[in-house]
XYZ file of C-alpha atoms in Angstrom:
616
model
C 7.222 -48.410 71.875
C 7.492 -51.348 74.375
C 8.730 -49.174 77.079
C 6.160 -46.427 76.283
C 3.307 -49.224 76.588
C 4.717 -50.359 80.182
C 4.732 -47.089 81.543
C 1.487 -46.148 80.405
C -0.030 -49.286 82.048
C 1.985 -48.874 84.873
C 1.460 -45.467 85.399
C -2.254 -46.078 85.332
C -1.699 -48.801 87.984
C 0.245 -46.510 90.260
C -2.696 -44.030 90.498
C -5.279 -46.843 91.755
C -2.740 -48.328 94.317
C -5.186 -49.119 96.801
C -8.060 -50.765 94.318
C -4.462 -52.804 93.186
C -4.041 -54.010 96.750
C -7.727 -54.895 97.552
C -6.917 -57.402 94.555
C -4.192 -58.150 95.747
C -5.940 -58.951 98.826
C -8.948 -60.570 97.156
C -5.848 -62.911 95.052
C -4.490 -64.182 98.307
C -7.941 -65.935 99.231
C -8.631 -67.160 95.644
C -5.139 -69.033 96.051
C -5.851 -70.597 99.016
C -6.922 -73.949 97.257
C -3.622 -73.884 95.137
C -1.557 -73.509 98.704
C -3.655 -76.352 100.475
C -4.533 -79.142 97.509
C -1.164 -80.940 97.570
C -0.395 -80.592 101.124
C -4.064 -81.906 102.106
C -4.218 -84.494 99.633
C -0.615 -85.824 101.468
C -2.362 -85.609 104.614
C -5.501 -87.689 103.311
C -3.122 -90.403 101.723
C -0.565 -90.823 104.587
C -2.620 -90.645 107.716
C -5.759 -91.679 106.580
C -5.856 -94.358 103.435
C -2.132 -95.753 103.715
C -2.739 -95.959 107.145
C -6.211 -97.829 106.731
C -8.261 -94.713 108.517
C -10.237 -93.772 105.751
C -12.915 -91.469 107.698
C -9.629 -89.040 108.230
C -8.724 -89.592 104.353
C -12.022 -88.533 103.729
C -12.351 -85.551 106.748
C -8.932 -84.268 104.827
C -10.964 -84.005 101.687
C -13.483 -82.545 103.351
C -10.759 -79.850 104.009
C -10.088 -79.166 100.810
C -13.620 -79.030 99.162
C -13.838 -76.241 101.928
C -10.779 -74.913 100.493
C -12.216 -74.699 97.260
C -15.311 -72.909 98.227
C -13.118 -70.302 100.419
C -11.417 -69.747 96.874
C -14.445 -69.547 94.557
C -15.362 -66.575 97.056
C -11.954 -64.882 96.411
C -12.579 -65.340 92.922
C -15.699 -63.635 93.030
C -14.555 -60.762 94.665
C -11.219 -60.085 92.646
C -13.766 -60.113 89.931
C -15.105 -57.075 90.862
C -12.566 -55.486 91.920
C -10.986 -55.801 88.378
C -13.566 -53.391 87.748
C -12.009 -50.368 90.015
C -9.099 -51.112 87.669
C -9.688 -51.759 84.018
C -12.729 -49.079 83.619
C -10.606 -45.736 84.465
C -7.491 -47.577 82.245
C -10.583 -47.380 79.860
C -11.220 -43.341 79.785
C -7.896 -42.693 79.864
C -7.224 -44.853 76.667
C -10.258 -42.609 74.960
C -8.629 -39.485 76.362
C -5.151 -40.435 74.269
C -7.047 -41.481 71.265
C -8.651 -38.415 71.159
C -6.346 -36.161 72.092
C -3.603 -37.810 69.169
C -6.668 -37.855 66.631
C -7.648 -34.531 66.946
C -3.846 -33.359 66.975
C -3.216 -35.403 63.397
C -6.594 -34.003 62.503
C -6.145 -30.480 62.870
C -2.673 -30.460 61.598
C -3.237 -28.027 58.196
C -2.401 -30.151 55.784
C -2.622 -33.299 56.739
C -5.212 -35.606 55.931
C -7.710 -36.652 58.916
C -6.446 -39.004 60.863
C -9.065 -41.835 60.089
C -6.955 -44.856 61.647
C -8.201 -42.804 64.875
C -11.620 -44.046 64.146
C -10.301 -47.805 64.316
C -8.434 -47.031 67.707
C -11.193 -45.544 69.311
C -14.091 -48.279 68.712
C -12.722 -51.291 68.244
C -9.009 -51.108 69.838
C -9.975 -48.890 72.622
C -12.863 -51.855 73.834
C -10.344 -54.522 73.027
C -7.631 -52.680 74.879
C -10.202 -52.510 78.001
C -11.179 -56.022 77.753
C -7.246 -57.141 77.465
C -6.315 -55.190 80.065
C -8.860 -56.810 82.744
C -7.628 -60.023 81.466
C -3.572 -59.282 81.981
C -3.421 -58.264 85.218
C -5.747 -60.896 86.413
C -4.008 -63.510 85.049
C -0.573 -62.164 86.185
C -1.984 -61.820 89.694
C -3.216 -64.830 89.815
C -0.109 -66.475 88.451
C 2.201 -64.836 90.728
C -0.150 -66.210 94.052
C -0.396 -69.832 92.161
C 3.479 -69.949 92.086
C 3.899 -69.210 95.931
C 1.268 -71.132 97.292
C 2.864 -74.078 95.445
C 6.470 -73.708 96.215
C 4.785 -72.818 100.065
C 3.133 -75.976 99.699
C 6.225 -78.054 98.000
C 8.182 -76.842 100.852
C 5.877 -78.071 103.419
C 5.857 -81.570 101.767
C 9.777 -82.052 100.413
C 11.958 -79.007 99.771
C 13.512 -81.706 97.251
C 10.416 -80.923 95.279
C 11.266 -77.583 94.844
C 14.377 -78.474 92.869
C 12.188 -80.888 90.338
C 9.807 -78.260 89.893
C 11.296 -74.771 89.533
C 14.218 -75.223 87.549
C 12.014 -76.469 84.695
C 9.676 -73.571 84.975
C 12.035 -70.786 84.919
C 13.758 -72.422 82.020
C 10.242 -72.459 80.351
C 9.139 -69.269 81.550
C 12.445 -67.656 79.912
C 12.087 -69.070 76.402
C 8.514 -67.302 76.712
C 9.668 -63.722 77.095
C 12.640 -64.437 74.838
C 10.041 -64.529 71.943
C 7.963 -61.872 73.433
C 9.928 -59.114 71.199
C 9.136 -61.064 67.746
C 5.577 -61.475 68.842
C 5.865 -57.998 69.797
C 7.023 -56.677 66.359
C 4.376 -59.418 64.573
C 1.543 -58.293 66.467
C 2.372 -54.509 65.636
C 2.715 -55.805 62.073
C -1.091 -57.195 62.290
C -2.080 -53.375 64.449
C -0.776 -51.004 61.374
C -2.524 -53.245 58.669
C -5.791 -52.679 60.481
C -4.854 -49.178 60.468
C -4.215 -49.252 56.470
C -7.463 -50.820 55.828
C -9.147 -48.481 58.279
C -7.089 -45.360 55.912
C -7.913 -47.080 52.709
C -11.827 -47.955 53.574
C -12.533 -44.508 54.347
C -10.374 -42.743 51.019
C -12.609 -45.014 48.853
C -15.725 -44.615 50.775
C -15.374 -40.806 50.452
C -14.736 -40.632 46.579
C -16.948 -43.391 45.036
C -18.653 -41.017 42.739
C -14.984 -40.103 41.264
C -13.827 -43.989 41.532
C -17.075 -44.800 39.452
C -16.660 -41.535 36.914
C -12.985 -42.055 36.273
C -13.234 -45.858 35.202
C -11.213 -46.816 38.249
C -12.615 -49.414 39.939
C -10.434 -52.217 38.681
C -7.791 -50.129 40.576
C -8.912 -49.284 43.291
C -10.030 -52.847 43.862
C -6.305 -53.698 43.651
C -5.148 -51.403 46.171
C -7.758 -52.570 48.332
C -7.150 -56.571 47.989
C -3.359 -55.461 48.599
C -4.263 -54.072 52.204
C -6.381 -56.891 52.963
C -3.670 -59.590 52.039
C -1.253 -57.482 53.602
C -3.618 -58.186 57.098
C -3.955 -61.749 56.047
C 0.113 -62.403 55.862
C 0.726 -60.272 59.123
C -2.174 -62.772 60.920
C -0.305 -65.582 59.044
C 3.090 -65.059 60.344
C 1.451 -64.036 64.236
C 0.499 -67.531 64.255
C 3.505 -69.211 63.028
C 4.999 -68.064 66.677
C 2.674 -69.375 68.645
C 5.329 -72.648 68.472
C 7.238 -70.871 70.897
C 4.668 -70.554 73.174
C 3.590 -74.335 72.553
C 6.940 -74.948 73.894
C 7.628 -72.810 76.627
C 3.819 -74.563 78.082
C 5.929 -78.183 77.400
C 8.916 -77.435 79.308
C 7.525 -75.081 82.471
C 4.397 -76.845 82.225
C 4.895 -80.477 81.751
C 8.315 -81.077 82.280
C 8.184 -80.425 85.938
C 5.462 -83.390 85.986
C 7.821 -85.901 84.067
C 10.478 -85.348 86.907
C 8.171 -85.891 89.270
C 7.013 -89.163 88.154
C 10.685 -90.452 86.978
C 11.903 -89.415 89.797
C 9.343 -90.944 92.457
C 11.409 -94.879 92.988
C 14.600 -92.293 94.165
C 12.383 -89.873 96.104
C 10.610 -92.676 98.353
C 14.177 -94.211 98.725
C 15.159 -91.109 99.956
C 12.071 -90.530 102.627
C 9.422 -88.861 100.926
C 6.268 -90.606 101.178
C 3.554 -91.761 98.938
C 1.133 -89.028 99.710
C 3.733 -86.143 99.280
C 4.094 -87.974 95.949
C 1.017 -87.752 95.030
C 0.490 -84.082 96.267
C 3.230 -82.842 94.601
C 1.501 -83.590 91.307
C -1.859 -82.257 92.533
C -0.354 -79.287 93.030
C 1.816 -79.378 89.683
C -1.415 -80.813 87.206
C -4.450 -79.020 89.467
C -2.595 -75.743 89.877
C 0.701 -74.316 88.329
C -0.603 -76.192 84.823
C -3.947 -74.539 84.830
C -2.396 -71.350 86.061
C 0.586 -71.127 83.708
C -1.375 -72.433 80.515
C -3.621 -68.899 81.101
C -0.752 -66.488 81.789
C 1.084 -67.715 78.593
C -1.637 -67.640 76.302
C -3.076 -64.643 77.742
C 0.044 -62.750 77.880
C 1.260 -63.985 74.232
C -2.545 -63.429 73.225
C -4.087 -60.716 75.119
C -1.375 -59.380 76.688
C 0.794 -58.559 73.686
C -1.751 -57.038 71.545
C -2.375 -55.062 74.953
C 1.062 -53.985 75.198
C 1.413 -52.921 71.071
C -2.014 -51.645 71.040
C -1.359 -49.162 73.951
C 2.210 -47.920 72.104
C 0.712 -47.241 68.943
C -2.234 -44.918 70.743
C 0.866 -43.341 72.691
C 2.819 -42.577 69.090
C -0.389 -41.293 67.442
C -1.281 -39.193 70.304
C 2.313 -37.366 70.283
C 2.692 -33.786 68.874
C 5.844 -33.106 67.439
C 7.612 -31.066 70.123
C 8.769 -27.481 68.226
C 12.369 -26.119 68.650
C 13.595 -22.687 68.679
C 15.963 -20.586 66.863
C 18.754 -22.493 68.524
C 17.572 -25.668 67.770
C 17.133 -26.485 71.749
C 13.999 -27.536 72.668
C 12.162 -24.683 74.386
C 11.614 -24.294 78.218
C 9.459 -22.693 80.487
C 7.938 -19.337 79.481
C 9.697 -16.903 81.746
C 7.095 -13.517 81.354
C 3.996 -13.113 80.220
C 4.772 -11.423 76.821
C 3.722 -11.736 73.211
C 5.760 -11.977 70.515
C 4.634 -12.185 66.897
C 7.058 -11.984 64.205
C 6.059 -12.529 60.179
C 3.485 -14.585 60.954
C 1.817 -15.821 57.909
C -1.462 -17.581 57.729
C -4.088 -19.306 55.669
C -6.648 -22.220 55.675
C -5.025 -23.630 52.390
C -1.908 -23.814 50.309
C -3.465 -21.984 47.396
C -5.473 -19.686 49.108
C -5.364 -15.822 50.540
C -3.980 -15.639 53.728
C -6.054 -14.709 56.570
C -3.235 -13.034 57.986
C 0.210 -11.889 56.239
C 3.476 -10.686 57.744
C 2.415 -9.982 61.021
C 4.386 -8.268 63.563
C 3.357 -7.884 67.043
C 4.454 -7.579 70.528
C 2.803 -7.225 73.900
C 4.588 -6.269 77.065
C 3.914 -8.517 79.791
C 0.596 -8.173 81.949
C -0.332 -5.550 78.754
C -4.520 -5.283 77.700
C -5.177 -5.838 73.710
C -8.514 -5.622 72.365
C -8.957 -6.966 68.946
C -11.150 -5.239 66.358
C -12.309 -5.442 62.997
C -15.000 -6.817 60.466
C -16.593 -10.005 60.217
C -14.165 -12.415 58.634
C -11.269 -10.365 59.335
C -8.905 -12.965 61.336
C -9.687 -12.052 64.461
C -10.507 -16.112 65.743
C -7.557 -16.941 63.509
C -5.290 -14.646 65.254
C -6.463 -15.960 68.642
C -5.840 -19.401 67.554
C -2.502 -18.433 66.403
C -1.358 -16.527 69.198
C -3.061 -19.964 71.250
C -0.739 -21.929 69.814
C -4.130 -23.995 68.716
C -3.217 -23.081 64.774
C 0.518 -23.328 63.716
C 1.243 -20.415 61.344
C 2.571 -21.289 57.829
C 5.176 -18.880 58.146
C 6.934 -16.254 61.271
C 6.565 -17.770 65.146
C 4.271 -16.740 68.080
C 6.061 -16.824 71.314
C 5.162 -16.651 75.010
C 7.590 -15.313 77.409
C 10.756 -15.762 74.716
C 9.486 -19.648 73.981
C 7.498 -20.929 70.963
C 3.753 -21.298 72.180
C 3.796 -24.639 69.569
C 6.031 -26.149 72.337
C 3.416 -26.078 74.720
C 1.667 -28.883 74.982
C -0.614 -30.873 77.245
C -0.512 -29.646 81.128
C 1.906 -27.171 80.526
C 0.073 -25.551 77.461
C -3.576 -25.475 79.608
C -1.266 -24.027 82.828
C 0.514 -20.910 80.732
C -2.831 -20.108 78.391
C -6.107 -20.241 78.506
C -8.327 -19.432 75.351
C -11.862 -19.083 75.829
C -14.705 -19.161 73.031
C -17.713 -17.243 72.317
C -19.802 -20.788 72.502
C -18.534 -22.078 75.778
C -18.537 -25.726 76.422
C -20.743 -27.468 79.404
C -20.504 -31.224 79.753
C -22.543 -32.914 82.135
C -21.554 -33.454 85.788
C -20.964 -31.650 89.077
C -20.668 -28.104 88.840
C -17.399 -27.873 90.759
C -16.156 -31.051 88.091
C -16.943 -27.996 85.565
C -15.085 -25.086 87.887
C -11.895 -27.563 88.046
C -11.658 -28.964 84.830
C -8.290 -26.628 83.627
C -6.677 -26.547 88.007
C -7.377 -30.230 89.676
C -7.374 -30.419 93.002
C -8.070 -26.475 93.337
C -8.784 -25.378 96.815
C -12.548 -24.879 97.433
C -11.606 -21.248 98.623
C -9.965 -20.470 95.447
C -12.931 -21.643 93.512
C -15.243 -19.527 95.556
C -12.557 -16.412 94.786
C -12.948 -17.143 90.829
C -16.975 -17.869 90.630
C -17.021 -14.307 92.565
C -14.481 -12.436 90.704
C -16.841 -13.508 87.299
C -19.792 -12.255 88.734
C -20.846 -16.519 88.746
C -22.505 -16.453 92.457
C -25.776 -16.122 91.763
C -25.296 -18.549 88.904
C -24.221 -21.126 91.838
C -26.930 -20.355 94.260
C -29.598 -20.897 91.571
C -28.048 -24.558 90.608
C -27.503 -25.680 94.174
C -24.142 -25.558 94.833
C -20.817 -26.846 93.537
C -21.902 -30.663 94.483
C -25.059 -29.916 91.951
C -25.355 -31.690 88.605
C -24.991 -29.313 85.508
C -27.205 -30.562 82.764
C -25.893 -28.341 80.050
C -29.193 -28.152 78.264
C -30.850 -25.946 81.287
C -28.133 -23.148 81.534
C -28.524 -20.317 78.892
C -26.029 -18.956 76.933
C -24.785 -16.642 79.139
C -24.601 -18.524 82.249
C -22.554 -21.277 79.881
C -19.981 -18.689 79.304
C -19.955 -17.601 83.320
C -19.376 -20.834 83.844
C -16.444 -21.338 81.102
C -14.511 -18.019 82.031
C -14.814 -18.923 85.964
C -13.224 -22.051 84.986
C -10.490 -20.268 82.969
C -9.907 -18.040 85.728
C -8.897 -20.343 88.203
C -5.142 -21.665 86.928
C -4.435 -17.748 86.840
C -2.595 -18.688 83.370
C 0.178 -15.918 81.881
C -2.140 -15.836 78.693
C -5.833 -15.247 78.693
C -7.614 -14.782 75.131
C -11.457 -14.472 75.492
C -12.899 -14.719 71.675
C -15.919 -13.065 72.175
C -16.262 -14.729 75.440
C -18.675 -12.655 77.019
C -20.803 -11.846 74.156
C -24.221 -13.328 75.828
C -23.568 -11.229 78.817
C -25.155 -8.307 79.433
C -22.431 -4.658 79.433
C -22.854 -4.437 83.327
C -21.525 -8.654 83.660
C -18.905 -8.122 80.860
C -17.252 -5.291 82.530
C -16.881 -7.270 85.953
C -15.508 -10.982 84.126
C -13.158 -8.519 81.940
C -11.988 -6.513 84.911
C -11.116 -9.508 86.915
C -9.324 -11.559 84.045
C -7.446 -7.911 83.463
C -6.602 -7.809 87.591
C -4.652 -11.069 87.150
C -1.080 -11.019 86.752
C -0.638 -11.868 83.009
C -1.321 -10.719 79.642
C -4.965 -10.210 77.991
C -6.377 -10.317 74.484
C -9.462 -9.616 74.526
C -11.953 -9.926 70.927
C -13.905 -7.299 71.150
C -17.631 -7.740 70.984
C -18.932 -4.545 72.613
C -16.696 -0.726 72.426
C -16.939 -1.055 76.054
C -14.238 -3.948 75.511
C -11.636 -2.074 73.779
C -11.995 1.231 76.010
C -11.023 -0.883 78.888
C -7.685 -1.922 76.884
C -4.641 -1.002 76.701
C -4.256 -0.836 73.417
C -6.662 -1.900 70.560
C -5.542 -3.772 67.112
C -7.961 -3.141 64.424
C -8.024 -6.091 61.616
C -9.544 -5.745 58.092
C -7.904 -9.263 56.299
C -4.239 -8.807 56.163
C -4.447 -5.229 57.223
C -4.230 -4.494 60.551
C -3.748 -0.936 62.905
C -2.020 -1.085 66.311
C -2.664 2.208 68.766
C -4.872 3.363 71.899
C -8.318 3.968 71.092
C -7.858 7.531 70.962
C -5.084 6.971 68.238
C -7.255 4.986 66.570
C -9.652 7.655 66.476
C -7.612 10.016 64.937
C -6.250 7.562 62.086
C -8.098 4.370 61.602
C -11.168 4.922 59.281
C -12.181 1.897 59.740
C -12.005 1.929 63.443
C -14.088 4.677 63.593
C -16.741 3.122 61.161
C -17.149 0.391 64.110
C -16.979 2.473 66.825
C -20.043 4.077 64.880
C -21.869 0.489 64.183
C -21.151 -0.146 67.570
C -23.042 3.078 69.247
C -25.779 2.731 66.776
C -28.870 1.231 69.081
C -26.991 3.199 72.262
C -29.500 5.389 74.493
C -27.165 8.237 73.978
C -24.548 9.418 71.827
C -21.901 8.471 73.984
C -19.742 5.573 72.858
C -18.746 4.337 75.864
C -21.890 3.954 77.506
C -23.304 0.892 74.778
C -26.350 -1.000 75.028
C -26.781 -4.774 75.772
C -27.889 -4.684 71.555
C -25.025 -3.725 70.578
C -23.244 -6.180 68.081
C -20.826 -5.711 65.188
C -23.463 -6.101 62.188
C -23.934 -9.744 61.153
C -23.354 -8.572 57.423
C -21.154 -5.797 57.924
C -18.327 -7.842 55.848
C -19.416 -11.358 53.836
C -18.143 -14.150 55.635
C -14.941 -15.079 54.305
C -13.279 -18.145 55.606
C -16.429 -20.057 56.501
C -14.723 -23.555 56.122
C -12.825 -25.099 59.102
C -12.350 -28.474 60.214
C -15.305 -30.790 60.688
C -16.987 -30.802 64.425
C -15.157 -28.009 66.639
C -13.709 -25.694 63.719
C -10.122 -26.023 64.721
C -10.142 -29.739 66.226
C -9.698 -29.639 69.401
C -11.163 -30.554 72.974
C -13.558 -27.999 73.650
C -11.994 -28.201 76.998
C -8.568 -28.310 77.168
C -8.112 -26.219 74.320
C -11.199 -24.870 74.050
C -13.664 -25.281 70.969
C -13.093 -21.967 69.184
C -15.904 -20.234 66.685
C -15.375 -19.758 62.512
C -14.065 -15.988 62.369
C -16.486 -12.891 62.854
């Protein structure tokens, strides 16, 4: 977990190299008083007091107090800079306490994942706060250290050997404790965690708790977690000892040298004043700056460094295996495999989808059919990899879709939802969301290929602020599939993604997702949808009807039924030519599986993997 934490944090330090080095920079001139304090006050005492000139004593002085103001403006300015620093650590801490929340959330299952709730309010802003603290403590520690052994140098290199020894001895006891604070502090993390767990469980069933006598009880198991925080807190503290000591040897023993050793070091030619500013520089600077980095690192700095693990462990997904039991690679094709796949939203209850078998060639058109409630958002989340099926495998290109995760699921699929998802910002932040660092030309190429240029003109651009409130339905959704377009994925599944579009704009943002090289599932919401496919798969629960629409025609009752609901409020009899109207009727089939997870139905970013809609 330790070496999890430190690449995290110094992998988000890495990506802000040049904010580092302005601190850096900023660091250098806030030191300046720790370099120049002993070595002026040697100056004042040897050429100006000892030697009875006390307006240069005092003009050396002067030196300094201009030394200090030179550093209070360093200061300043590292101050803000910290800012360029700590604030993005800050939304990418939220982004890994989301993304692991929502993952132990939406595993079917599983309980929520309420501890989340904890890490993202309270050990999210604590985790900031730390972080700001940490590095400028460090930073400031490191300059300290040089500027005084620069400045003991200058005076005596002799010094050097009184003062360093002592404080790497110190300094090593320190981390030598580290790992037992480490494992301590953790100790004090997952009890907040259990509380968090427990809080919520008893919050959500007090009407039972009451009716079933069990208060006494529950009570009990309640008190336990909260002693079990108390003794973790109790045993934190009990190591601060070691800290206490590593301050008295780095800190104070250096001094005590100093001072024993000043009848042999005058004997030996160091003066008075080099004395004297050797212990300026150990009391009025390496004290003050090692006395922060110890208690901020074995404070701050250590709940930092656990804190940051445990969001890394709760944000992992278990990584799926195949047949072989080697962990899967890189999808090599485009193709869909389904084999006995077996679904349902509970243990005890129907399955949505039974025994299913089904495979697409690569680059291959399938338009998915059937009543509301049939499966058909269930099968896309399946075939997504967003739902993991109780029973059979989904596979892309020969590997298990579950074992894409992160970047490499959003770069080989793309799922798109009938209610597509806005958040504020730039327009182009919108377009680029899924393919960072696109090229603008590429951009242009997928707004066009959607039919999304008028859509751009009327905003103002790709620099313009979207406030999702303005944009209709419709232009939400242009906006959604132009972004989906753009990483040219090997999987595209639009659920009902272009169902507030009128026929004319559906057939263009089909047509261009179909001209990509890759596979297409399309949900159908218009006949127009599935005439385009290659093949259609008509659902009705856990039966389901695989052929062209023509064979379809010919054998699929059902099918035909839709086809019929379908072409009901066309202008002429022709199927193919529907109107905007035309929907699958709202009450066609009651509403089957109408409970999903709370917020987004499946649990997931709305983004990334994109919010998807209860089943239709």
């Amino acid at each position: 977990m330790t070496r999890r934490s430190f690449r995290i944090l110094l992998s988000s330090l890495s990506r802000r190299r040049r904010e580092y080095w302005r601190l850096v920079g900023w660091s250098l001139v806030q030191a300046v008083p720790a370099f120049l304090s002993g070595w002026v006050v040697a100056r004042a005492v040897d050429r100006g007091f000892l030697a009875d000139r006390p307006a240069t004593g005092f003009a050396w002085l002067g030196v300094l107090a201009g030394a200090y103001l030179v550093g209070a403006w360093g200061t300043r300015h590292a101050t803000l800079g910290l800012a360029a620093l700590i604030e993005p650590f800050r939304d990418e801490l939220v982004t890994l306490v989301t993304t692991g929340t929502l993952n132990r959330s939406a595993r079917l299952g599983e309980p929520a994942d309420t501890a989340g709730v904890a890490r993202l309010t309270e050990h999210v802003e604590r985790a900031r706060d730390a972080y700001g603290a940490v590095v400028l403590f460090i930073q400031s520690f490191v300059v300290t250290v040089i500027g005084v052994s620069l400045g003991l140098a200058g005076l005596a290199p002799v010094l050097l050997l009184l003062v360093l020894p002592p404080l790497l001895i110190g300094l090593g006891m320190f981390v030598a404790a580290l790992r037992a604070m480490a494992a301590r502090q953790r100790a004090v993390i997952l009890a907040d965690e259990h509380i968090a767990e427990t809080t919520s469980a008893i919050t959500g069933g007090l009407r039972d708790v009451v009716a079933c006598g069990a208060e006494e009880r529950v009570r009990a198991e309640a008190g336990a977690q909260v002693d079990d925080a108390a003794r973790a807190v109790v045993k934190l503290a009990r190591l601060t000892a070691a800290r206490t000591a590593a301050l008295g040897v780095s800190g104070w023993m250096p001094l005590m040298l100093i001072l024993l050793g000043a009848p042999w070091l005058v004997r030996n030619g160091v003066t008075a004043g080099a004395i004297l500013g050797a212990v300026i520089y150990v009391s009025q600077s390496l004290q003050p700056a090692l006395q922060s980095t110890v208690q901020g690192i074995g404070g701050s700095g250590l709940w930092l460094l656990v804190t940051v693990g445990r969001m890394a462990e709760a944000a992992e997904v278990p990584q799926p295996e195949d047949r072989t039991g080697v962990p899967a690679g890189e999808p090599r094709t485009s193709a869909v495999e389904l084999r006995g796949v077996t679904f349902g939203y509970a243990r005890s209850a129907e399955p949505v989808i039974r025994d299913l078998d089904l495979v697409l060639r690569p680059g291959e058109h399938l338009a998915v059919v059937g009543p509301s409630g049939a499966g058909k958002s269930t099968l896309a989340a399946l075939i997504a990899g967003v739902l993991e099926p109780q029973a059979g495998q989904v596979r892309l290109g020969d590997v298990p879709v579950r074992a894409l995760v992160g970047d490499d699921l959003a770069r080989h699929r793309v799922l798109i939802p009938q209610e597509a998802y806005v958040f504020a910002g730039t327009l182009a932040e919108n377009l680029t969301y899924l393919a960072p660092g696109a090229a603008p030309e590429d951009v242009e190429s997928a707004v066009r290929d959607v039919g999304a240029g008028p859509l751009v003109e009327r905003i103002g651009g790709y620099d313009a602020p979207l406030d999702p409130q303005e944009l209709s339905a419709g232009e939400r959704q242009l906006v959604a599939l132009a972004r989906a377009l753009l990483p040219s994925p090997r999987l595209t599944l639009l659920d009902e993604a272009t169902c507030h579009l009128d026929p004319v704009a559906e057939a263009v943002a089909e047509e261009a997702f179909a001209r990509r090289p890759g596979t297409l599932i399309v949900v159908a919401h218009r006949i127009s949808s599935a005439l385009r496919a290659d093949r259609v798969l008509v659902m009705d629960g856990t039966r389901v009807r695989l052929g062209t629409h023509e064979e379809l025609m010919a054998d699929s009752a059902l099918y035909r039924d839709l086809v019929g609901h379908w072409g009901a409020g066309a202008a002429g009899p022709s199927p193919a030519a529907p109107s905007s109207a035309d929907r699958f009727p709202a009450s066609s089939v009651p509403r089957s599986h109408p409970a999903r997870f709370p917020g987004y139905p499946y649990g997931v970013d709305p983004v990334a993997s994109p919010g998807l809609v209860r089943d239709r």
